[in-house]
Tab-separated table of C-alpha atoms in Angstrom:
chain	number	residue	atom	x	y	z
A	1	UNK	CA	-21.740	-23.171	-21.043
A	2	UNK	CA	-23.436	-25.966	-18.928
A	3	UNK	CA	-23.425	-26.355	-15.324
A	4	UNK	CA	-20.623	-24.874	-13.559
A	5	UNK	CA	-18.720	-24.307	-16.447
A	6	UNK	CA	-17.693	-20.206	-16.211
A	7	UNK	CA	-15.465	-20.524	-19.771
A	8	UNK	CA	-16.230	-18.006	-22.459
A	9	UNK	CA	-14.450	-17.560	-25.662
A	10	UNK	CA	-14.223	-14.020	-26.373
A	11	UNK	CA	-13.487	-11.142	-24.815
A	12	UNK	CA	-16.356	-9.248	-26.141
A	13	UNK	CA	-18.527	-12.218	-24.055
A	14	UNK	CA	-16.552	-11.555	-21.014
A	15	UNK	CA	-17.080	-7.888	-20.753
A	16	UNK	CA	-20.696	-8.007	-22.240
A	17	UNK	CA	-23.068	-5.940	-20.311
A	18	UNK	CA	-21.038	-3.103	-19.690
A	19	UNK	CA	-22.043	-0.309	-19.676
A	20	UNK	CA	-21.551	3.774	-19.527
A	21	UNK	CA	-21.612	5.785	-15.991
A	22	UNK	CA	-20.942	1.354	-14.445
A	23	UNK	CA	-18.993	0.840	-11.756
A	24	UNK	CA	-16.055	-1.594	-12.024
A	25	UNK	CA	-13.937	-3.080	-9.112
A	26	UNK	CA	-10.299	-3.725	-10.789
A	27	UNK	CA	-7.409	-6.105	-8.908
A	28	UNK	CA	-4.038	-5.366	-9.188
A	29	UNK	CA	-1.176	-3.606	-7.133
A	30	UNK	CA	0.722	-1.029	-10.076
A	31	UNK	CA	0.592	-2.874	-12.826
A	32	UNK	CA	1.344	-6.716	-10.761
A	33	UNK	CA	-1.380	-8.961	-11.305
A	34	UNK	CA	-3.842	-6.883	-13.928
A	35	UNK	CA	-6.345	-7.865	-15.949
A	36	UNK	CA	-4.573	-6.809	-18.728
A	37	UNK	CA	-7.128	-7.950	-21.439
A	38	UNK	CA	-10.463	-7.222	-20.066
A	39	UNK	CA	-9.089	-3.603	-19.279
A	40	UNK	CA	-8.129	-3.872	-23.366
A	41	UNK	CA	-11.072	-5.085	-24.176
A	42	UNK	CA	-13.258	-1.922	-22.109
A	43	UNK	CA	-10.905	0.097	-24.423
A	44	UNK	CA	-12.060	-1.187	-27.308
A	45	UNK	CA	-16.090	-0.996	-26.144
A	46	UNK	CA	-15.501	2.514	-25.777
A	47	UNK	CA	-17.494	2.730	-22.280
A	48	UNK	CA	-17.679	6.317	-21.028
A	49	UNK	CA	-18.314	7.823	-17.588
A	50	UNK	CA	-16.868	4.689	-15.136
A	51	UNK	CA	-16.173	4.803	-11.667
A	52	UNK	CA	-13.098	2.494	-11.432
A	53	UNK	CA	-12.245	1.152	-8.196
A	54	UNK	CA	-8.452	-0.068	-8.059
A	55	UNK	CA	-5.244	0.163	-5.673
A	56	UNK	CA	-3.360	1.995	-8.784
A	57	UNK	CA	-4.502	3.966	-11.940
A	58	UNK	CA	-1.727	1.819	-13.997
A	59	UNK	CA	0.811	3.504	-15.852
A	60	UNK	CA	0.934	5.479	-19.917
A	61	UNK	CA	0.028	3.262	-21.969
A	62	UNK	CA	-0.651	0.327	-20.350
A	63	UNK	CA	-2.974	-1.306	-17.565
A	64	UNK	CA	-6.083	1.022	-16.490
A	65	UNK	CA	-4.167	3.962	-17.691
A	66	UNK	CA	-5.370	3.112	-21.355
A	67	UNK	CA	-8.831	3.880	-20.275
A	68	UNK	CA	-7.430	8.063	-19.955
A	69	UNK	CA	-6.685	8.008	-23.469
A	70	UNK	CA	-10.049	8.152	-24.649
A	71	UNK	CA	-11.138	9.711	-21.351
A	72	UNK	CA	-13.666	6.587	-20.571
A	73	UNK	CA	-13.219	6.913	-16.792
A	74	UNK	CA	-14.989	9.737	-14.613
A	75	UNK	CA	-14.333	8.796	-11.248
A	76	UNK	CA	-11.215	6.856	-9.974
A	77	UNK	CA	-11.257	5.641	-6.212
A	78	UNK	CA	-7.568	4.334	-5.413
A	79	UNK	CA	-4.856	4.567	-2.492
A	80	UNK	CA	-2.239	5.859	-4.766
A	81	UNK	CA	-2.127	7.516	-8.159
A	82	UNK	CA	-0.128	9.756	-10.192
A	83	UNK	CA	2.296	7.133	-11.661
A	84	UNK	CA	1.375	8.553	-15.513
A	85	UNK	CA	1.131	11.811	-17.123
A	86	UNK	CA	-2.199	11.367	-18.605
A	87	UNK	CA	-4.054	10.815	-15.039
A	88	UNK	CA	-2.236	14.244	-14.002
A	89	UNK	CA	-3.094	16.560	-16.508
A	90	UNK	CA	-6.833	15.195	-16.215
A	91	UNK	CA	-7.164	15.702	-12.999
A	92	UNK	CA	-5.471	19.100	-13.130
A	93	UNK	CA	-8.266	19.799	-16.087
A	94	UNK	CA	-11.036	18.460	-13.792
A	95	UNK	CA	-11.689	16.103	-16.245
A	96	UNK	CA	-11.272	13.415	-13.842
A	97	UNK	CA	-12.524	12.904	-10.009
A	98	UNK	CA	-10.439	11.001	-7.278
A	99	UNK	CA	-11.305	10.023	-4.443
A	100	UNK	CA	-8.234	8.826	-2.283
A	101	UNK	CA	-8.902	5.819	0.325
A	102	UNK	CA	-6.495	4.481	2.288
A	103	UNK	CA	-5.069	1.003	1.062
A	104	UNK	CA	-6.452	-0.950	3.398
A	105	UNK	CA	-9.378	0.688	3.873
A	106	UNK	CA	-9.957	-0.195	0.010
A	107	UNK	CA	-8.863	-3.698	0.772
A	108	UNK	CA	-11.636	-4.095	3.084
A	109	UNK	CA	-14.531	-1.889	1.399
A	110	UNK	CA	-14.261	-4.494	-1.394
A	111	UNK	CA	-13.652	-7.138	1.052
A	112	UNK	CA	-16.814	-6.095	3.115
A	113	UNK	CA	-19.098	-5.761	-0.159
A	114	UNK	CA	-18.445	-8.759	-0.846
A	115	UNK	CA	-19.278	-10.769	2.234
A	116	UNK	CA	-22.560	-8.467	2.753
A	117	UNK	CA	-21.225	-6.270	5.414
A	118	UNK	CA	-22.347	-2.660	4.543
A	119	UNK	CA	-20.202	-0.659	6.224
A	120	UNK	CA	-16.896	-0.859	9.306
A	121	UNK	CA	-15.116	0.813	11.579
A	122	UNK	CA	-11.611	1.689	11.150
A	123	UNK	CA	-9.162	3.273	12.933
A	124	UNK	CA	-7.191	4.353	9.829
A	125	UNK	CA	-7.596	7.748	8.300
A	126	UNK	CA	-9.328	8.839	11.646
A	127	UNK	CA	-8.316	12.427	12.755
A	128	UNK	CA	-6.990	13.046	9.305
A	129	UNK	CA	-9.093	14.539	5.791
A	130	UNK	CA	-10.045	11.094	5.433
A	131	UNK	CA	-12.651	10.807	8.052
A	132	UNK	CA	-14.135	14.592	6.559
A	133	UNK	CA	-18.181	13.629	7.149
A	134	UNK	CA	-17.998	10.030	8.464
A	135	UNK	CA	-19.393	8.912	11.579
A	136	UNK	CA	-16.625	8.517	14.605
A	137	UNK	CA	-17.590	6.213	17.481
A	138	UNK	CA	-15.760	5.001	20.325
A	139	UNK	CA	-14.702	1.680	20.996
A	140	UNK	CA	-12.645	0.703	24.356
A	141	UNK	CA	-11.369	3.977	24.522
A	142	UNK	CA	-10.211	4.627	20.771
A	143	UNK	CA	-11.502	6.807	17.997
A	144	UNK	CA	-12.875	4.508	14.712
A	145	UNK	CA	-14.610	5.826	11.570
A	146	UNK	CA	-17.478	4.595	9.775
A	147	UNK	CA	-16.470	3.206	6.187
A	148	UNK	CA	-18.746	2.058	3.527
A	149	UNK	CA	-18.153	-0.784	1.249
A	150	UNK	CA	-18.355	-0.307	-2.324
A	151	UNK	CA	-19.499	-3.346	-5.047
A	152	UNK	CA	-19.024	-3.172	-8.445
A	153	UNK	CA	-21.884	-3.971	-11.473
A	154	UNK	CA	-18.573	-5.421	-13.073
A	155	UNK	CA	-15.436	-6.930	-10.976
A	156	UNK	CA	-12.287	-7.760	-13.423
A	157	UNK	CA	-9.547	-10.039	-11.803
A	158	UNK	CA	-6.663	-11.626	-13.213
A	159	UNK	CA	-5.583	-15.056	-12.053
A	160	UNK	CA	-2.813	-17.523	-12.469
A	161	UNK	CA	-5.072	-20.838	-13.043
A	162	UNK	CA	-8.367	-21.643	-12.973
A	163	UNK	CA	-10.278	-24.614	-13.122
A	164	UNK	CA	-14.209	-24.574	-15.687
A	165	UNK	CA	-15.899	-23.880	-12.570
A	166	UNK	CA	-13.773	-20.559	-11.953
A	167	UNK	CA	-11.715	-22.322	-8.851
A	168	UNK	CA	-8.774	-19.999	-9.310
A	169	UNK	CA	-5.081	-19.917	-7.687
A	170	UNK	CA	-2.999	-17.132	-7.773
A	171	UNK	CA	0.982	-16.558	-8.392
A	172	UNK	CA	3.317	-14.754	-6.244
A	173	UNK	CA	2.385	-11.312	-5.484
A	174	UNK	CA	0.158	-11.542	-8.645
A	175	UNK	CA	-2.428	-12.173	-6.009
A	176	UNK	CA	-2.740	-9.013	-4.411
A	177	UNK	CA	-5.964	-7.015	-4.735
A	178	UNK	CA	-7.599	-9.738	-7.039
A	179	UNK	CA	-9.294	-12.071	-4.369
A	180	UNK	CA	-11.134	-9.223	-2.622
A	181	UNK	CA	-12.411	-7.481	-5.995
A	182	UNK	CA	-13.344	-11.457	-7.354
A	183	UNK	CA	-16.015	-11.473	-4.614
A	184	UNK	CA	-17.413	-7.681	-5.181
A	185	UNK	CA	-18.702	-7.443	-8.331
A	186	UNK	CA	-22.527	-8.149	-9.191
A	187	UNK	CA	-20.765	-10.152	-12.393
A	188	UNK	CA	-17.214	-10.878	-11.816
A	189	UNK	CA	-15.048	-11.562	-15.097
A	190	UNK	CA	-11.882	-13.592	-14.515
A	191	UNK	CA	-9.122	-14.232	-16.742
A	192	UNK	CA	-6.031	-16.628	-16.230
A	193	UNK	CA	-2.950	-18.022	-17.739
A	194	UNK	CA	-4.374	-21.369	-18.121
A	195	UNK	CA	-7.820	-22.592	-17.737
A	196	UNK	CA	-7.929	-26.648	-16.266
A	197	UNK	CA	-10.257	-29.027	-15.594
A	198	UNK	CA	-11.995	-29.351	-12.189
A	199	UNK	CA	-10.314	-31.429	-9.829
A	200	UNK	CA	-7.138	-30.415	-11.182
A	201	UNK	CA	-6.086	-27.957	-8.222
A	202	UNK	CA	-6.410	-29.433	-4.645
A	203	UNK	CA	-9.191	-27.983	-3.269
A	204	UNK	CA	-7.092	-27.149	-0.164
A	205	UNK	CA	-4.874	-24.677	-2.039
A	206	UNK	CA	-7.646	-22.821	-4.199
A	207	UNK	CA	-7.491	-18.826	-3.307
A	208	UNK	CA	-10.705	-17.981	-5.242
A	209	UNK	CA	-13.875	-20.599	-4.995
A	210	UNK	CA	-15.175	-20.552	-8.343
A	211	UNK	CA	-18.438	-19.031	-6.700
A	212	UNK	CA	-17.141	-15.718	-6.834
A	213	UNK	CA	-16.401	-16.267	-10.976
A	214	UNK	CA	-19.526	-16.036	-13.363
A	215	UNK	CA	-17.205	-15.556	-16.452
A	216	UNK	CA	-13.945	-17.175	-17.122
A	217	UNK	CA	-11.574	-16.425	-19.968
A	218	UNK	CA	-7.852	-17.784	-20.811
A	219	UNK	CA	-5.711	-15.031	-22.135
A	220	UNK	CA	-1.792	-14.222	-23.027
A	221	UNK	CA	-0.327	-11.687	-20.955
A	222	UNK	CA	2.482	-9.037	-21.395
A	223	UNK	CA	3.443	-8.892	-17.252
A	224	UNK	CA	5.309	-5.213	-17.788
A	225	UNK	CA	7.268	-4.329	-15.190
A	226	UNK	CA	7.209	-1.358	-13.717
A	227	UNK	CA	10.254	-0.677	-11.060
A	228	UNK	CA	13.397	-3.663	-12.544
A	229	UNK	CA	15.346	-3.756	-9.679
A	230	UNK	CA	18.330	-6.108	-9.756
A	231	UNK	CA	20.895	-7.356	-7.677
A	232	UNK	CA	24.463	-8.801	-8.999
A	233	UNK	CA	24.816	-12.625	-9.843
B	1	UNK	CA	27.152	17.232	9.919
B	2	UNK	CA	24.347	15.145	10.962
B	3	UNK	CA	23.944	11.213	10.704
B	4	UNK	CA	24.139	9.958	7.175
B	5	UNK	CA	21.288	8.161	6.100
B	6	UNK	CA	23.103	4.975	6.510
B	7	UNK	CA	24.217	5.683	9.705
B	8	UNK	CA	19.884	6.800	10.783
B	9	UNK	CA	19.505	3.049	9.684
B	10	UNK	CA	22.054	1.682	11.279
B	11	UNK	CA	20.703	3.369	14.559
B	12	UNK	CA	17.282	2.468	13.786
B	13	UNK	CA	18.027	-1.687	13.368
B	14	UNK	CA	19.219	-1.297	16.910
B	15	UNK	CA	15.668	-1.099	17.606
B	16	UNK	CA	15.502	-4.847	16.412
B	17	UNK	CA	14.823	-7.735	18.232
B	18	UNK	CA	14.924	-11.325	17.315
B	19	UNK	CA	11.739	-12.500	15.852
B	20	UNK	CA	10.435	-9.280	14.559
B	21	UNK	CA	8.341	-8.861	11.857
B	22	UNK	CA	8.861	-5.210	10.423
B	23	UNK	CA	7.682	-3.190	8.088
B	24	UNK	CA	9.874	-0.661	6.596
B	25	UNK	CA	8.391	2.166	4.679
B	26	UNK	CA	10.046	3.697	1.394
B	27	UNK	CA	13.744	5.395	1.312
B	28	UNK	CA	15.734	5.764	5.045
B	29	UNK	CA	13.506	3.137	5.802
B	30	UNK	CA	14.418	0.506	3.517
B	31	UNK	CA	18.083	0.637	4.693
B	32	UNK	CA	17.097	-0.356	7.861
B	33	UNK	CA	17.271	-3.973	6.096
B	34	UNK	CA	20.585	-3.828	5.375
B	35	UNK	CA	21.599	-3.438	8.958
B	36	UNK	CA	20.356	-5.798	11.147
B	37	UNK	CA	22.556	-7.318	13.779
B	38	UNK	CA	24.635	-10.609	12.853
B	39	UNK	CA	22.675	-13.491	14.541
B	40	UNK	CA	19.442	-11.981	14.727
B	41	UNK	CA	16.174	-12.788	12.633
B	42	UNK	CA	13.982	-10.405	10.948
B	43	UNK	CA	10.846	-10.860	8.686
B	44	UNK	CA	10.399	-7.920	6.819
B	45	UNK	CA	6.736	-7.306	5.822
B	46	UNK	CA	5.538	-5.147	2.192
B	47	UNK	CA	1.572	-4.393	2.275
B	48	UNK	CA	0.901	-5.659	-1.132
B	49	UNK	CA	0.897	-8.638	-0.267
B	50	UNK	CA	4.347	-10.479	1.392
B	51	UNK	CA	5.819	-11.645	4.634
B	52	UNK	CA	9.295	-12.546	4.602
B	53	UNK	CA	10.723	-10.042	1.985
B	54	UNK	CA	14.057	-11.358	0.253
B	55	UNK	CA	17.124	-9.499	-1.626
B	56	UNK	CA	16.054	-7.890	-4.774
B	57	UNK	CA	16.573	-10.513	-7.718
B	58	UNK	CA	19.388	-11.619	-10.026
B	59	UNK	CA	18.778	-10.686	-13.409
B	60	UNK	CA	17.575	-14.766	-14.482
B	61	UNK	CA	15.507	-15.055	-11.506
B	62	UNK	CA	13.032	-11.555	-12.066
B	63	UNK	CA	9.229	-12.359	-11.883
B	64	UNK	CA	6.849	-9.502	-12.746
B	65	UNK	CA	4.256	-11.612	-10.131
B	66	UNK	CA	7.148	-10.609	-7.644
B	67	UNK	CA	7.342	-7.343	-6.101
B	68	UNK	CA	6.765	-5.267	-3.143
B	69	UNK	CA	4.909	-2.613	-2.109
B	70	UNK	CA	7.261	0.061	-4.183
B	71	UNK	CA	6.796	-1.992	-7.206
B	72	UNK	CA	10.351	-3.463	-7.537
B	73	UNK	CA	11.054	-6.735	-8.283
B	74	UNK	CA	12.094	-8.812	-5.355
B	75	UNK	CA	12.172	-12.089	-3.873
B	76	UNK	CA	11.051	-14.196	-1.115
B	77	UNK	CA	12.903	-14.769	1.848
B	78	UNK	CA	13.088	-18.631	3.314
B	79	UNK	CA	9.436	-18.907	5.401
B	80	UNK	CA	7.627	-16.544	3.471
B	81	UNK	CA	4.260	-16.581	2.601
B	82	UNK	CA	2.304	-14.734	0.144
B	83	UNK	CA	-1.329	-13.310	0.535
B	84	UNK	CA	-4.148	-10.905	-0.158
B	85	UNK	CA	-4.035	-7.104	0.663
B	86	UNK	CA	-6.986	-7.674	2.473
B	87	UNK	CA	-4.829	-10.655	4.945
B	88	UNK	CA	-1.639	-7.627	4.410
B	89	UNK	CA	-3.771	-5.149	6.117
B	90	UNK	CA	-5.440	-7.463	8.837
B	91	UNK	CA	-2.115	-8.303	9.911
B	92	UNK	CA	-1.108	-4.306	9.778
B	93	UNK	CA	-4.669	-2.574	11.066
B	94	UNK	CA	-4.885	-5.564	13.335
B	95	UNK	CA	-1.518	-4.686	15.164
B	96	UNK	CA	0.676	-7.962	14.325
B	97	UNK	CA	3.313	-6.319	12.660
B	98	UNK	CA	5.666	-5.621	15.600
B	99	UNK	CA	7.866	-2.440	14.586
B	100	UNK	CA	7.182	-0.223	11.511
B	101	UNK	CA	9.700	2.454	9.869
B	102	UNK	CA	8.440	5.328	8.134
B	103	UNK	CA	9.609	8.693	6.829
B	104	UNK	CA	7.500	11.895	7.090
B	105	UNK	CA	7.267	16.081	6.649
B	106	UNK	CA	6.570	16.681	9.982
B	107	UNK	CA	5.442	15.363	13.279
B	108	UNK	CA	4.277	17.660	16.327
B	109	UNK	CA	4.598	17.229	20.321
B	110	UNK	CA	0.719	15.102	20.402
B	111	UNK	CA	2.259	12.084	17.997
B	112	UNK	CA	0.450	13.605	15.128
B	113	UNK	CA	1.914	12.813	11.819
B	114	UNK	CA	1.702	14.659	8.099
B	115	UNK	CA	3.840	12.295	5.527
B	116	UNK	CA	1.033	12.218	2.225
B	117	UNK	CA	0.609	15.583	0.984
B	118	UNK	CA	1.354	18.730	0.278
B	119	UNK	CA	-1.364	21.537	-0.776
B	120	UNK	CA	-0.835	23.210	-3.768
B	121	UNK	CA	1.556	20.170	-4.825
B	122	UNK	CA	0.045	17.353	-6.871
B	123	UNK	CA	-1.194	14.479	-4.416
B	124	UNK	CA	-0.778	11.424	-5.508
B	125	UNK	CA	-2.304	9.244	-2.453
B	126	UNK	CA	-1.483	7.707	0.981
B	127	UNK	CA	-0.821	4.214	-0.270
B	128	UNK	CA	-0.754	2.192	3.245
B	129	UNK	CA	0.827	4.569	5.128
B	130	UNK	CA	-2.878	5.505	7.060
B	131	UNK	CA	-3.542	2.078	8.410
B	132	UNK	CA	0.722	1.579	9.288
B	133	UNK	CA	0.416	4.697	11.773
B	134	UNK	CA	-3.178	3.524	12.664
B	135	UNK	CA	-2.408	0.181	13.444
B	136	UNK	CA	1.177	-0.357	14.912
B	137	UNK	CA	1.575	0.285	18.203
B	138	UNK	CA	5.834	0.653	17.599
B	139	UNK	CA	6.479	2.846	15.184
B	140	UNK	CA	9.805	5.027	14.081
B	141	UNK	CA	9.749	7.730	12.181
B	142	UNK	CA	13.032	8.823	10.321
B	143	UNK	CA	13.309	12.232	8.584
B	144	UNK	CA	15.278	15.083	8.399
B	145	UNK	CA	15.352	17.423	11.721
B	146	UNK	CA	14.812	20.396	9.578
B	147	UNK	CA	13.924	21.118	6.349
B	148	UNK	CA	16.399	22.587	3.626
B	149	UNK	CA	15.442	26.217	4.699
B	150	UNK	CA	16.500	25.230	8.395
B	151	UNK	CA	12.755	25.113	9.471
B	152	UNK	CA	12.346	22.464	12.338
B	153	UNK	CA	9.958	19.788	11.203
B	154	UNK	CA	9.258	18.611	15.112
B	155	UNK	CA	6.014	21.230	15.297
B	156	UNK	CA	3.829	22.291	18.486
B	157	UNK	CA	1.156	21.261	15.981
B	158	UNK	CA	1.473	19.633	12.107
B	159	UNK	CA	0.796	21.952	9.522
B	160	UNK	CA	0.059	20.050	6.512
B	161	UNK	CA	-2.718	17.442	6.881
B	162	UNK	CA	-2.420	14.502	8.348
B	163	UNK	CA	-1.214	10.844	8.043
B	164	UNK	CA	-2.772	9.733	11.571
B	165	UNK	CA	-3.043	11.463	14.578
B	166	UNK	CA	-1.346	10.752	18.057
B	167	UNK	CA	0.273	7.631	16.829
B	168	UNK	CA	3.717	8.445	16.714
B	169	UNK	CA	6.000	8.268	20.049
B	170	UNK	CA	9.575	7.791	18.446
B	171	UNK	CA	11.079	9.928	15.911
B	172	UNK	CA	14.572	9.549	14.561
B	173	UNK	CA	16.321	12.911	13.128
B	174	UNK	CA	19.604	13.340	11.617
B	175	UNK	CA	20.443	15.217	14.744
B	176	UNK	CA	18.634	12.996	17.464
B	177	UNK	CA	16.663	10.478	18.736
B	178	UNK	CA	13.273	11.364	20.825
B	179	UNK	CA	10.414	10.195	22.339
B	180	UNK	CA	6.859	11.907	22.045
B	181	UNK	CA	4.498	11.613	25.328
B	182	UNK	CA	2.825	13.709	27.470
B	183	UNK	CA	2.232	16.472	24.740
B	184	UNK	CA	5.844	16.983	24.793
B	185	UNK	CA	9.385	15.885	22.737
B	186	UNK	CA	11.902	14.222	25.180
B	187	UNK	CA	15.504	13.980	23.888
B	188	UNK	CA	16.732	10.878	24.545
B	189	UNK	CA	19.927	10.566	22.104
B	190	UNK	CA	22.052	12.920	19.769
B	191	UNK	CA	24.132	12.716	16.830
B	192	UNK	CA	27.918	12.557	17.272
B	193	UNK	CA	29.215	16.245	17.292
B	194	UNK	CA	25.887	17.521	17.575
B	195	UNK	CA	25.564	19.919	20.778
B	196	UNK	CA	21.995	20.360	22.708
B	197	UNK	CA	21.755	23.490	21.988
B	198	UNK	CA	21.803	22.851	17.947
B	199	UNK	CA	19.143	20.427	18.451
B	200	UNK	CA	17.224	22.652	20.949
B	201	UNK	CA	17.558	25.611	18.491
B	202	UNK	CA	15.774	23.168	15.353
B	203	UNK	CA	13.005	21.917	17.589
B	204	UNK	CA	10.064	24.177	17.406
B	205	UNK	CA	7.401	22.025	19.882
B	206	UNK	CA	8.026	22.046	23.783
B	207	UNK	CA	11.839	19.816	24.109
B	208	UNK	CA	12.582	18.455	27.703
B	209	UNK	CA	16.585	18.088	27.627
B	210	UNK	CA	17.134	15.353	30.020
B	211	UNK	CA	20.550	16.138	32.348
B	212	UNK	CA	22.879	13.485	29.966
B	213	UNK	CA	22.228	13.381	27.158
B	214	UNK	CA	24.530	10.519	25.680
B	215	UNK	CA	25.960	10.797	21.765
B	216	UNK	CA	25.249	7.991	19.938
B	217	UNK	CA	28.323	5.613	18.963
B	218	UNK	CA	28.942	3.790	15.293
């Protein structure tokens, strides 16, 4: 690694450094546009006690949901959960802690910890168990809520194509989550379809500047779908 | 006999105009897209990340990076454009999106609106539905009148917790269309072969009954 140049090799070099009780931002909307390896790989590490900060919990037996098996995650702070059996009967246990935030709200907490802004006021969630100990304030007449943003010692993001210097473009609705968490995380771990050479993508179309991206890794990816809904040729 | 569901989207794409973007929330909702008057154009926004929602797929032409915000594969209409959830919610918490559709449990006489959970049931989550009620300005909200046990869901006050609070001024039943303000429910429409006095009987917060009250055609 020289210069600008994010690549690593392995996943073990991507996803060195964590570590148990960590904090890790994940993109992804279900299971559209996952990090499908790096979440493999934290498998593998066996890392115990994570807060995991994503839209979705994935579903059994693939995406974050892999991380229940083993019970690696403590704490998972999402808009909407429940779409596996495992997350259920942990949190019925206790074994598991969730703290619900409104999507958007999510959106921007990772948003806003990643452009240095500590905290916002929202509208959303006010007057509802949502605001439940946040500051309210008034602004031209309407009730907002005090939100803090939330960074991650790790941020894993899955990307379409990348350039070395982590310059990344999304695809489709792939993109999702991905560009918000890619800029919260104190290291940020991408991985893509296909890694490029710089100069490659026009610099007008690139979704994620490369610096966002300290590690950069080219992977294969399953793409599961979770909902096939077709139409007749 | 009520409105089908059909016909509750049928009545709510009247609500259209040319050049809306919409969001339409999960189930009654989503018919809503099937309905909209010949002629007219309609961009249909999903909060994970999509404006200008197509027809779901053929089977050659399904794209796991393609889906909206209920997870099904779909396409993209002509004009879309794709984008972040952060961009999805500026446009929704920012108050661009000009009409959203969404179902609920129960909505009371101050535009409050319960449509997430349900204690003692497993909660699985708001999704977007906190910053849709927070930041549209024209919402509908389609649901039953009454539940299965005949209890009215249009409350003096919400009993479960809620969604957003004074948000909500339109509200279409299977029975009737109103209009929340002033504390109150105002009965603007009702359901072919459904008399006043049914829907007065199934509406638990304060009801002003207009003189005419006229029955809606399909």
């Amino acid at each position: 690694m020289a210069g600008f140049d994010k690549v690593v090799n392995t996943y073990e070099e991507a996803m060195a450094g964590l570590e148990d009780g960590m904090t890790v931002i994940a993109g992804g909307f279900g299971i559209c546009g996952i990090p499908e390896n790096l979440i493999t790989q934290m498998k593998k590490m066996g890392t115990k006690d994570l807060t995991i900060v994503s839209n979705n919990c994935g579903i059994d037996g693939f995406g974050l949901g892999i991380l229940l098996e083993d019970r690696q995650i403590k704490k998972m702070i999402s808009s909407y959960v429940g779409e596996n059996k495992l997350f259920e009967e942990q949190l019925l246990a206790g074994d598991l802690e969730v703290e619900l935030t409104p999507q958007g709200t999510l959106a921007e907490k990772m948003r806003a910890a990643g452009a240095g802004i500590p905290a916002f006021y929202t509208a959303t969630g006010y007057g509802t168990d949502v605001a439940e100990g946040k500051d309210v304030r008034e602004f031209d007449g309407r009730k907002y809520i005090l939100e803090e943003s939330i960074q991650g010692d790790f941020a894993i993001v899955k990307a379409w194509k990348a350039d070395r210097y982590g310059n990344a473009i999304y695809r489709h609705t792939a993109q999702n989550f991905n560009p918000m968490a890619a800029t919260a995380g104190k290291i940020t771990v991408m991985e893509v379809e296909e890694i490029i050479e710089p100069g490659e993508l026009d610099p007008t179309q690139i979704h994620t500047p490369g610096i966002y991206v300290d590690r950069l890794i080219q992977g294969t990816f399953e793409k599961r779908i979770e909902i096939r809904t077709v139409r007749e040729g | 006999m009520g409105l089908s569901r059909d016909q509750m989207a049928i009545r709510v794409a009247r609500e259209l105009q040319d050049g809306y973007y919409v969001n339409l929330g999960i189930g009654i909702p989503t018919l809503v897209a099937n309905h909209v008057p010949e002629g007219m154009e309609v961009m249909l926004q999903s909060e994970n990340g999509l404006l200008g929602m197509g027809p779901f797929p053929t089977e050659d032409a399904v794209d796991a990076d393609l889906i909206n915000a209920g997870k099904q594969t779909v396409t993209t209409a002509t004009g879309a454009s794709i984008f972040s959830s952060a961009e999805s919610f500026a446009m929704i918490r920012g108050g661009h999106v000009d009409l959203t559709v969404l179902g609920a449990f129960e909505v009371d006489a101050q535009g409050n609106i319960a449509s997430w959970m349900i204690p003692g049931k497993l909660i699985k989550g708001m999704g977007g539905a906190m910053d849709l009620v927070a930041g549209a300005d024209n919402i509908i909200v389609t649901m039953t009148h009454a539940d299965k046990y005949g209890n009215s869901k249009l409350l003096p006050e919400c009993s479960l917790p809620l969604t957003g609070a004074g948000c909500i001024k339109q509200v279409l039943t299977d029975l009737a269309y109103l209009e929340i303000r002033d504390g109150k429910f105002h009965l603007v429409e009702r359901a072919p072969g459904i008399s006043v006095e049914e829907i007065v009987e199934k509406t638990a917060g304060e009801l002003v009954v207009p003189d005419n009250v006229p029955e809606m055609q399909f």
